[in-house]
Coordinates of C-alpha atoms in Angstrom, one line a residue:
M1 CA -3.5 2.8 1.3
K2 CA -2.8 3.3 -2.8
R3 CA -4.8 4.3 -5.4
R4 CA -7.8 1.3 -6.0
T5 CA -6.6 0.3 -9.7
L6 CA -5.0 -2.9 -10.8
P7 CA -1.5 -1.1 -9.9
L8 CA -2.5 -1.7 -6.0
L9 CA -2.8 -5.1 -7.5
V10 CA 1.6 -5.2 -8.7
S11 CA 2.9 -4.5 -5.4
L12 CA 0.6 -6.6 -3.8
L13 CA 2.2 -9.8 -5.8
L14 CA 5.4 -8.5 -5.5
S15 CA 5.1 -9.5 -2.0
W16 CA 5.0 -13.1 -2.7
P17 CA 7.9 -14.6 -2.3
L18 CA 10.4 -15.8 -5.0
S19 CA 13.3 -16.2 -2.5
A20 CA 13.4 -16.9 1.3
A21 CA 14.6 -13.2 2.7
A22 CA 17.8 -12.9 4.5
V23 CA 16.5 -12.6 7.7
D24 CA 15.2 -16.1 9.9
F25 CA 13.9 -17.0 12.9
S26 CA 13.6 -20.3 14.2
A27 CA 10.6 -22.5 15.3
D28 CA 11.1 -21.6 19.0
E29 CA 11.5 -17.7 18.7
L30 CA 8.5 -16.9 16.6
A31 CA 6.3 -19.8 19.2
R32 CA 7.9 -17.4 22.0
A33 CA 7.0 -13.6 20.0
K34 CA 3.4 -15.3 19.3
A35 CA 3.3 -15.7 23.0
L36 CA 3.9 -12.6 24.0
Q37 CA 2.1 -10.6 21.4
Q38 CA -0.9 -12.8 23.2
R39 CA -0.4 -11.1 25.9
L40 CA 0.0 -7.6 25.0
L41 CA -2.2 -5.2 23.0
T42 CA -1.4 -5.7 19.6
L43 CA -2.8 -3.1 17.5
D44 CA -1.6 -2.1 13.8
T45 CA -2.6 1.5 13.0
H46 CA -3.8 1.1 9.1
L47 CA -5.5 -1.7 8.0
D48 CA -7.3 -1.0 4.8
T49 CA -9.2 -4.3 4.7
P50 CA -12.4 -2.2 4.5
A51 CA -12.1 -2.2 0.9
N52 CA -12.2 -5.7 0.9
L53 CA -16.2 -5.5 3.4
A54 CA -18.1 -5.3 -0.4
R55 CA -16.4 -7.9 -2.1
D56 CA -18.0 -10.5 -4.1
G57 CA -16.4 -13.7 -2.2
F58 CA -14.7 -11.7 0.3
D59 CA -15.8 -13.7 4.0
I60 CA -13.6 -11.8 6.9
L61 CA -14.0 -15.1 9.0
Q62 CA -12.6 -17.0 6.0
R63 CA -9.0 -17.6 5.3
H64 CA -8.4 -16.1 2.1
G65 CA -4.4 -16.8 2.4
G66 CA -2.5 -16.5 -1.0
S67 CA -5.4 -14.0 -2.8
A68 CA -3.9 -11.1 -5.0
V69 CA -6.4 -8.7 -3.0
S70 CA -6.0 -10.0 0.6
E71 CA -3.6 -10.4 4.0
V72 CA -6.4 -10.4 6.3
D73 CA -8.8 -11.8 7.5
Y74 CA -10.1 -13.1 11.2
P75 CA -8.2 -16.5 10.9
R76 CA -4.6 -15.1 9.8
M77 CA -5.3 -12.2 12.4
L78 CA -5.8 -15.1 14.9
E79 CA -1.9 -16.9 13.2
G80 CA -0.3 -14.2 13.6
A81 CA -1.8 -12.8 17.5
L82 CA -2.9 -9.4 15.8
D83 CA -5.7 -8.0 18.1
G84 CA -7.1 -5.0 15.8
G85 CA -5.7 -2.2 15.2
F86 CA -7.2 1.2 13.1
W87 CA -9.6 0.3 10.0
A88 CA -9.5 2.4 7.5
I89 CA -12.5 4.9 5.3
Y90 CA -10.3 5.6 2.3
T91 CA -11.7 7.7 -0.5
E92 CA -9.9 8.0 -4.0
Q93 CA -10.2 11.8 -4.3
G94 CA -11.6 12.7 -7.9
D95 CA -11.5 15.9 -9.9
R96 CA -12.1 18.5 -6.8
S97 CA -15.5 19.2 -8.6
E98 CA -18.6 20.1 -6.9
A99 CA -19.6 16.5 -7.7
A100 CA -16.5 14.6 -7.1
H101 CA -16.7 15.9 -3.3
L102 CA -20.1 15.0 -3.2
H103 CA -18.9 11.4 -4.4
D104 CA -16.7 11.2 -1.9
R105 CA -18.7 12.6 0.9
D106 CA -21.2 9.0 0.0
A107 CA -18.3 7.1 -0.4
G108 CA -17.2 7.9 3.4
L109 CA -20.3 7.5 4.1
A110 CA -21.1 3.8 2.8
R111 CA -17.2 2.3 3.6
L112 CA -18.2 3.5 7.3
V113 CA -21.5 1.6 7.2
E114 CA -19.6 -1.6 6.1
I115 CA -17.6 -1.6 8.7
R116 CA -20.1 -1.2 11.5
E117 CA -21.4 -3.7 9.7
M118 CA -18.8 -6.5 9.5
V119 CA -18.8 -5.5 13.1
A120 CA -22.9 -6.1 14.0
A121 CA -22.9 -8.7 11.8
H122 CA -19.6 -10.7 14.6
P123 CA -20.0 -9.3 17.7
D124 CA -18.5 -12.6 19.2
K125 CA -15.5 -11.8 17.2
F126 CA -15.2 -8.3 16.5
A127 CA -16.0 -5.4 18.6
L128 CA -16.3 -1.4 18.1
A129 CA -13.7 1.0 19.8
R130 CA -14.4 4.3 20.9
S131 CA -11.4 4.3 23.4
A132 CA -8.0 3.0 24.8
D133 CA -9.5 1.5 27.4
E134 CA -12.4 -0.1 25.9
A135 CA -9.6 -1.7 23.7
D136 CA -8.7 -3.1 26.6
R137 CA -11.5 -4.8 27.9
I138 CA -12.2 -5.8 23.9
K139 CA -9.0 -7.4 24.0
A140 CA -9.5 -9.3 27.5
S141 CA -13.1 -10.1 25.9
G142 CA -11.1 -12.7 23.4
R143 CA -12.6 -10.5 20.0
R144 CA -10.4 -8.2 17.9
V145 CA -10.8 -4.6 17.8
V146 CA -12.2 -2.3 15.6
F147 CA -10.8 1.1 15.6
I148 CA -12.1 3.3 12.8
S149 CA -9.9 5.7 11.1
M150 CA -10.6 8.2 8.0
E151 CA -7.6 8.0 5.1
N152 CA -7.7 11.3 3.2
A153 CA -10.2 13.5 4.5
S154 CA -11.9 14.4 0.7
P155 CA -14.9 12.5 2.2
L156 CA -15.3 16.0 4.7
V157 CA -14.9 18.6 2.3
A158 CA -18.5 19.3 1.0
D159 CA -19.7 19.1 4.7
P160 CA -16.9 19.3 6.9
S161 CA -19.4 19.3 9.9
L162 CA -19.7 15.1 8.8
L163 CA -16.4 14.9 11.2
S164 CA -18.9 15.6 14.4
F165 CA -21.1 12.9 13.0
Y166 CA -18.0 10.6 12.4
Q167 CA -16.6 10.9 15.5
Q168 CA -20.1 9.6 17.5
A169 CA -20.2 6.7 15.1
G170 CA -16.6 5.7 16.0
L171 CA -13.7 8.0 14.1
R172 CA -10.3 8.5 16.2
M173 CA -7.8 8.8 13.5
L174 CA -7.9 11.3 10.7
S175 CA -5.6 11.8 8.2
L176 CA -5.8 15.3 6.0
A177 CA -4.5 14.1 2.7
H178 CA -3.1 11.3 0.2
F179 CA -1.7 11.0 -3.0
K180 CA -3.0 14.6 -4.1
N181 CA -3.0 17.8 -2.4
N182 CA -7.0 18.7 -1.5
E183 CA -8.9 21.7 -0.1
F184 CA -7.8 21.0 3.5
A185 CA -3.4 20.1 2.8
D186 CA -0.7 19.5 0.3
S187 CA 0.2 15.7 -0.3
A188 CA 3.8 14.6 -0.2
T189 CA 3.4 13.6 -4.0
D190 CA 1.1 15.5 -5.4
P191 CA 3.4 15.5 -9.3
K192 CA 1.7 19.1 -9.4
G193 CA 3.5 20.3 -6.4
P194 CA 2.4 21.9 -3.3
E195 CA -0.6 24.3 -3.5
W196 CA -1.1 25.3 0.3
K197 CA 2.3 25.1 1.4
G198 CA 0.9 23.6 4.0
L199 CA -2.4 23.8 5.8
S200 CA -5.0 25.3 4.0
P201 CA -7.5 27.7 5.8
A202 CA -9.5 24.8 5.9
G203 CA -7.2 22.6 7.2
R204 CA -5.9 24.1 9.7
A205 CA -10.0 24.6 10.8
L206 CA -10.3 21.2 10.8
V207 CA -7.2 20.1 12.9
Q208 CA -8.6 22.2 15.7
E209 CA -12.3 20.6 15.1
A210 CA -10.2 17.2 14.9
N211 CA -8.4 17.9 18.6
R212 CA -12.1 19.4 20.1
L213 CA -13.2 16.0 19.3
G214 CA -10.3 13.6 20.5
I215 CA -9.5 12.5 17.3
V216 CA -6.0 12.0 16.8
L217 CA -4.3 13.2 13.8
D218 CA -2.6 11.0 11.1
E219 CA 0.4 13.2 8.9
S220 CA 1.1 10.2 6.6
H221 CA 0.8 11.0 3.0
A222 CA 0.9 14.8 3.8
S223 CA 4.0 17.0 3.0
D224 CA 6.0 18.0 5.4
A225 CA 5.3 21.3 5.2
V226 CA 2.2 19.7 6.9
F227 CA 4.6 18.3 9.5
D228 CA 5.6 21.5 10.0
D229 CA 2.4 23.3 10.0
L230 CA 0.9 20.5 12.5
L231 CA 3.8 21.3 15.1
T232 CA 2.3 24.7 15.8
A233 CA -1.7 23.9 14.5
S234 CA -2.2 20.7 16.5
K235 CA -2.7 21.0 20.2
L236 CA -1.8 17.1 20.4
P237 CA 0.9 14.7 19.2
F238 CA -0.2 13.5 16.4
I239 CA 0.9 10.4 14.9
L240 CA 1.9 8.6 10.7
S241 CA -0.4 5.5 10.5
H242 CA 2.1 4.0 7.7
S243 CA 5.7 6.1 7.3
G244 CA 8.9 5.2 6.9
S245 CA 12.9 6.9 7.1
R246 CA 13.9 9.3 4.7
A247 CA 17.6 8.8 6.0
V248 CA 17.4 4.4 5.4
F249 CA 15.5 5.5 1.5
D250 CA 15.2 8.8 0.7
H251 CA 11.1 9.1 -0.4
P252 CA 8.5 11.9 0.3
R253 CA 7.0 9.9 1.7
N254 CA 9.5 9.1 4.5
L255 CA 10.1 10.9 7.5
D256 CA 13.7 12.7 7.7
D257 CA 15.7 12.3 11.4
A258 CA 15.1 15.9 12.3
R259 CA 11.3 15.3 11.7
L260 CA 11.7 12.1 13.6
R261 CA 13.0 14.5 16.4
Q262 CA 10.1 16.9 16.6
L263 CA 7.7 14.1 16.2
A264 CA 8.7 12.3 19.5
A265 CA 9.1 15.5 21.1
K266 CA 5.5 16.7 20.7
G267 CA 5.1 13.3 22.1
G268 CA 4.0 11.6 18.8
V269 CA 4.7 8.6 17.2
I270 CA 5.4 6.9 14.1
Q271 CA 4.4 3.5 12.8
V272 CA 6.7 1.9 10.3
N273 CA 4.9 0.6 7.2
A274 CA 5.4 -2.4 4.9
Y275 CA 4.7 -0.7 1.4
G276 CA 7.6 -1.7 -0.6
G277 CA 8.2 1.3 -2.7
Y278 CA 8.6 3.1 0.7
L279 CA 10.9 1.1 2.2
T280 CA 13.5 0.6 -1.1
A281 CA 14.0 1.6 -4.9
I282 CA 12.1 -0.5 -7.1
T283 CA 12.1 0.1 -10.6
K284 CA 10.9 -1.6 -14.2
S285 CA 11.8 -2.2 -17.5
P286 CA 9.2 -0.4 -20.4
E287 CA 8.6 -3.8 -21.3
R288 CA 7.4 -4.7 -17.3
V289 CA 5.7 -1.3 -17.5
E290 CA 3.3 -1.9 -20.8
A291 CA 2.5 -5.2 -19.7
E292 CA 0.5 -4.2 -16.4
K293 CA -1.3 -1.8 -18.4
A294 CA -2.0 -4.5 -20.8
L295 CA -3.3 -6.6 -17.8
E296 CA -5.5 -3.4 -16.2
A297 CA -7.0 -3.2 -19.3
R298 CA -7.5 -6.8 -19.2
F299 CA -9.6 -7.0 -16.1
G300 CA -10.1 -3.2 -15.0
E301 CA -11.0 -2.2 -11.8
Y302 CA -10.2 -3.1 -9.0
D303 CA -13.2 -2.0 -6.6
A304 CA -15.2 -4.4 -9.2
M305 CA -13.1 -7.2 -8.9
S306 CA -14.8 -10.3 -7.4
M307 CA -12.0 -12.7 -5.2
A308 CA -12.1 -15.2 -8.0
Q309 CA -11.3 -12.7 -10.6
A310 CA -8.5 -11.3 -8.0
Q311 CA -7.1 -14.4 -7.8
A312 CA -7.1 -14.9 -12.0
Y313 CA -5.4 -11.7 -12.4
G314 CA -2.8 -12.7 -9.6
D315 CA -2.0 -16.0 -11.5
A316 CA -1.7 -13.6 -14.9
L317 CA 0.3 -11.3 -12.9
K318 CA 2.9 -14.9 -11.4
E319 CA 3.8 -15.4 -15.3
L320 CA 4.5 -11.3 -15.6
E321 CA 6.7 -11.4 -12.9
A322 CA 8.4 -14.1 -14.4
R323 CA 9.1 -12.8 -17.5
Y324 CA 10.0 -9.5 -16.3
P325 CA 11.3 -9.6 -12.8
V326 CA 11.4 -6.5 -10.5
K327 CA 13.4 -6.5 -7.4
Q328 CA 11.2 -7.0 -4.3
A329 CA 11.1 -5.3 -1.0
T330 CA 12.2 -8.1 1.8
L331 CA 11.9 -8.5 5.3
D332 CA 15.2 -7.1 6.2
D333 CA 14.9 -3.5 4.2
F334 CA 11.6 -2.9 6.6
F335 CA 13.9 -3.9 9.8
A336 CA 16.5 -1.4 8.4
H337 CA 13.3 1.1 8.5
L338 CA 12.1 -0.4 11.9
G339 CA 15.8 -0.2 13.3
H340 CA 16.6 3.3 12.6
I341 CA 14.0 5.1 13.5
L342 CA 14.1 2.9 16.9
D343 CA 17.7 4.3 17.2
V344 CA 16.6 7.5 16.1
V345 CA 13.5 8.3 18.6
G346 CA 13.5 5.1 20.7
P347 CA 10.5 2.6 21.8
E348 CA 8.0 5.6 23.0
H349 CA 7.6 7.5 19.7
T350 CA 7.8 3.6 17.6
G351 CA 5.0 1.6 16.8
I352 CA 3.6 -0.5 13.8
G353 CA 1.3 1.0 10.9
M354 CA 2.5 -1.9 7.9
D355 CA -0.2 -0.8 5.2
W356 CA -2.5 -4.4 5.0
D357 CA -4.6 -4.6 2.4
G358 CA -3.8 -1.6 0.5
G359 CA 0.2 -2.2 -0.9
G360 CA 1.7 -3.5 2.0
G361 CA 3.7 -6.6 2.8
V362 CA 7.3 -7.4 1.8
Q363 CA 8.8 -10.7 0.8
G364 CA 9.3 -12.7 4.1
M365 CA 6.2 -11.2 5.7
E366 CA 3.5 -11.3 3.2
D367 CA 0.7 -11.6 5.3
V368 CA -0.7 -10.5 9.0
S369 CA -0.5 -14.0 9.7
Q370 CA 3.9 -13.5 9.5
L371 CA 3.4 -10.4 12.2
P372 CA 5.4 -13.0 14.8
K373 CA 8.4 -11.9 12.7
I374 CA 8.5 -8.6 13.8
T375 CA 8.4 -9.5 17.8
A376 CA 10.8 -11.9 17.5
W377 CA 13.3 -9.3 15.9
L378 CA 12.3 -6.9 18.7
L379 CA 13.2 -9.7 21.0
R380 CA 16.1 -10.1 19.3
K381 CA 17.7 -7.0 19.5
G382 CA 17.1 -7.1 23.6
Y383 CA 14.4 -4.6 23.6
S384 CA 12.2 -5.0 27.3
E385 CA 8.6 -6.6 27.2
K386 CA 7.4 -3.4 28.0
Q387 CA 9.2 -1.6 25.4
I388 CA 7.8 -4.2 22.8
A389 CA 4.5 -3.7 24.2
D390 CA 4.8 0.3 23.3
I391 CA 5.6 -0.3 20.3
W392 CA 2.7 -2.8 19.4
G393 CA 0.1 -0.5 20.7
G394 CA 1.1 1.7 23.9
N395 CA 2.2 4.5 21.7
V396 CA -0.8 4.9 19.8
M397 CA -3.4 4.6 22.9
R398 CA -1.1 6.9 24.8
V399 CA -1.8 9.0 22.2
L400 CA -5.2 8.5 22.1
R401 CA -6.2 9.1 25.6
Q402 CA -4.2 12.5 25.9
A403 CA -7.0 12.9 22.8
E404 CA -9.2 12.0 24.9
A405 CA -8.9 14.1 27.9
Y406 CA -8.1 17.1 25.8
A407 CA -12.0 16.7 24.3
A408 CA -13.4 15.9 27.6
R409 CA -11.9 19.2 29.6
Q410 CA -13.2 21.2 26.4
D411 CA -16.4 19.9 26.5
A412 CA -16.2 20.5 30.3
A413 CA -15.4 24.1 29.1
A414 CA -17.9 24.3 27.2
H415 CA -20.8 23.5 29.6

């Protein structure tokens, strides 16, 4: 997920189609793909949709197609045959002062409550998953699967012992850092460069505690040095919940082939994302940048926008796009990353984490309703139903089961 300001909306709107992507699928291909997904456990490991749950005018049960701030809702999940996934508790990192740490702590807990309230309000449509087996049972019941994840461990800085509380409340995946370094780990994108040269001592302790509690570690957004540290610091395989291939596009948020192979050797999984700026080079003219700044000043903060205000912003941005067009990432760009990663580590270590509602979406796949295009592409490439099942959920559930088994052994040894 990206910073919760108007630049995020810019990235979302850039995914809206101006022309068709090169890749295309027949109605029969898409129908076959959707039917297959409906049989499989189809999960996305990075849904930023919780950011919308408290937004004025947003209703998870209503279709919000074409909105500048919404790519996921219940109707479109049904259309795209998405069973659910990991719903992220994201906290934009403050200035790392004591007051900021307390703010981050409270923001994380508030987002946790919002996710659980959504599930409680719609028990016939959503269910909280605490284990891989529960996800299978929820799928069989016809409901959507809600695993809880945390993107950016900043809510834990003020009190790392809160991780145990989060685990009891349903947390099953944890990433350590986001755009900037924090007290636990270095970010891949902090302009100041590395602070810890990997994990900090507090970060190593947090990794050990996450292992003990059966929480899967997520390396997305963290630096290469953090990846290298996790190979030895974590007793368990870890994942990248929404990342890409550096060989396809050289960006620090993506992973190089050597580390892809190390990830696979440890039993981990990389979930391929659809955030345009990580898929291909997107450059803006100075005039475009200034026009976006003017829109930001006019419309204000992302989190404070109502759905109606976001619609007005989207209309304004489309006018801006007509004046100062920007190259858009396409579905072909996404498939270039997915295909390369499959070639390097195979379908046993590859998954899908599109970054929906956090900036994800490309020209040709603008929201979650279009996910069968991915399955249609995999079928075209000759992947078997078992391999596609692994990509859509089996791989990350294997990692979660390993974490569950390790936690059970630790608990038994302690008692």
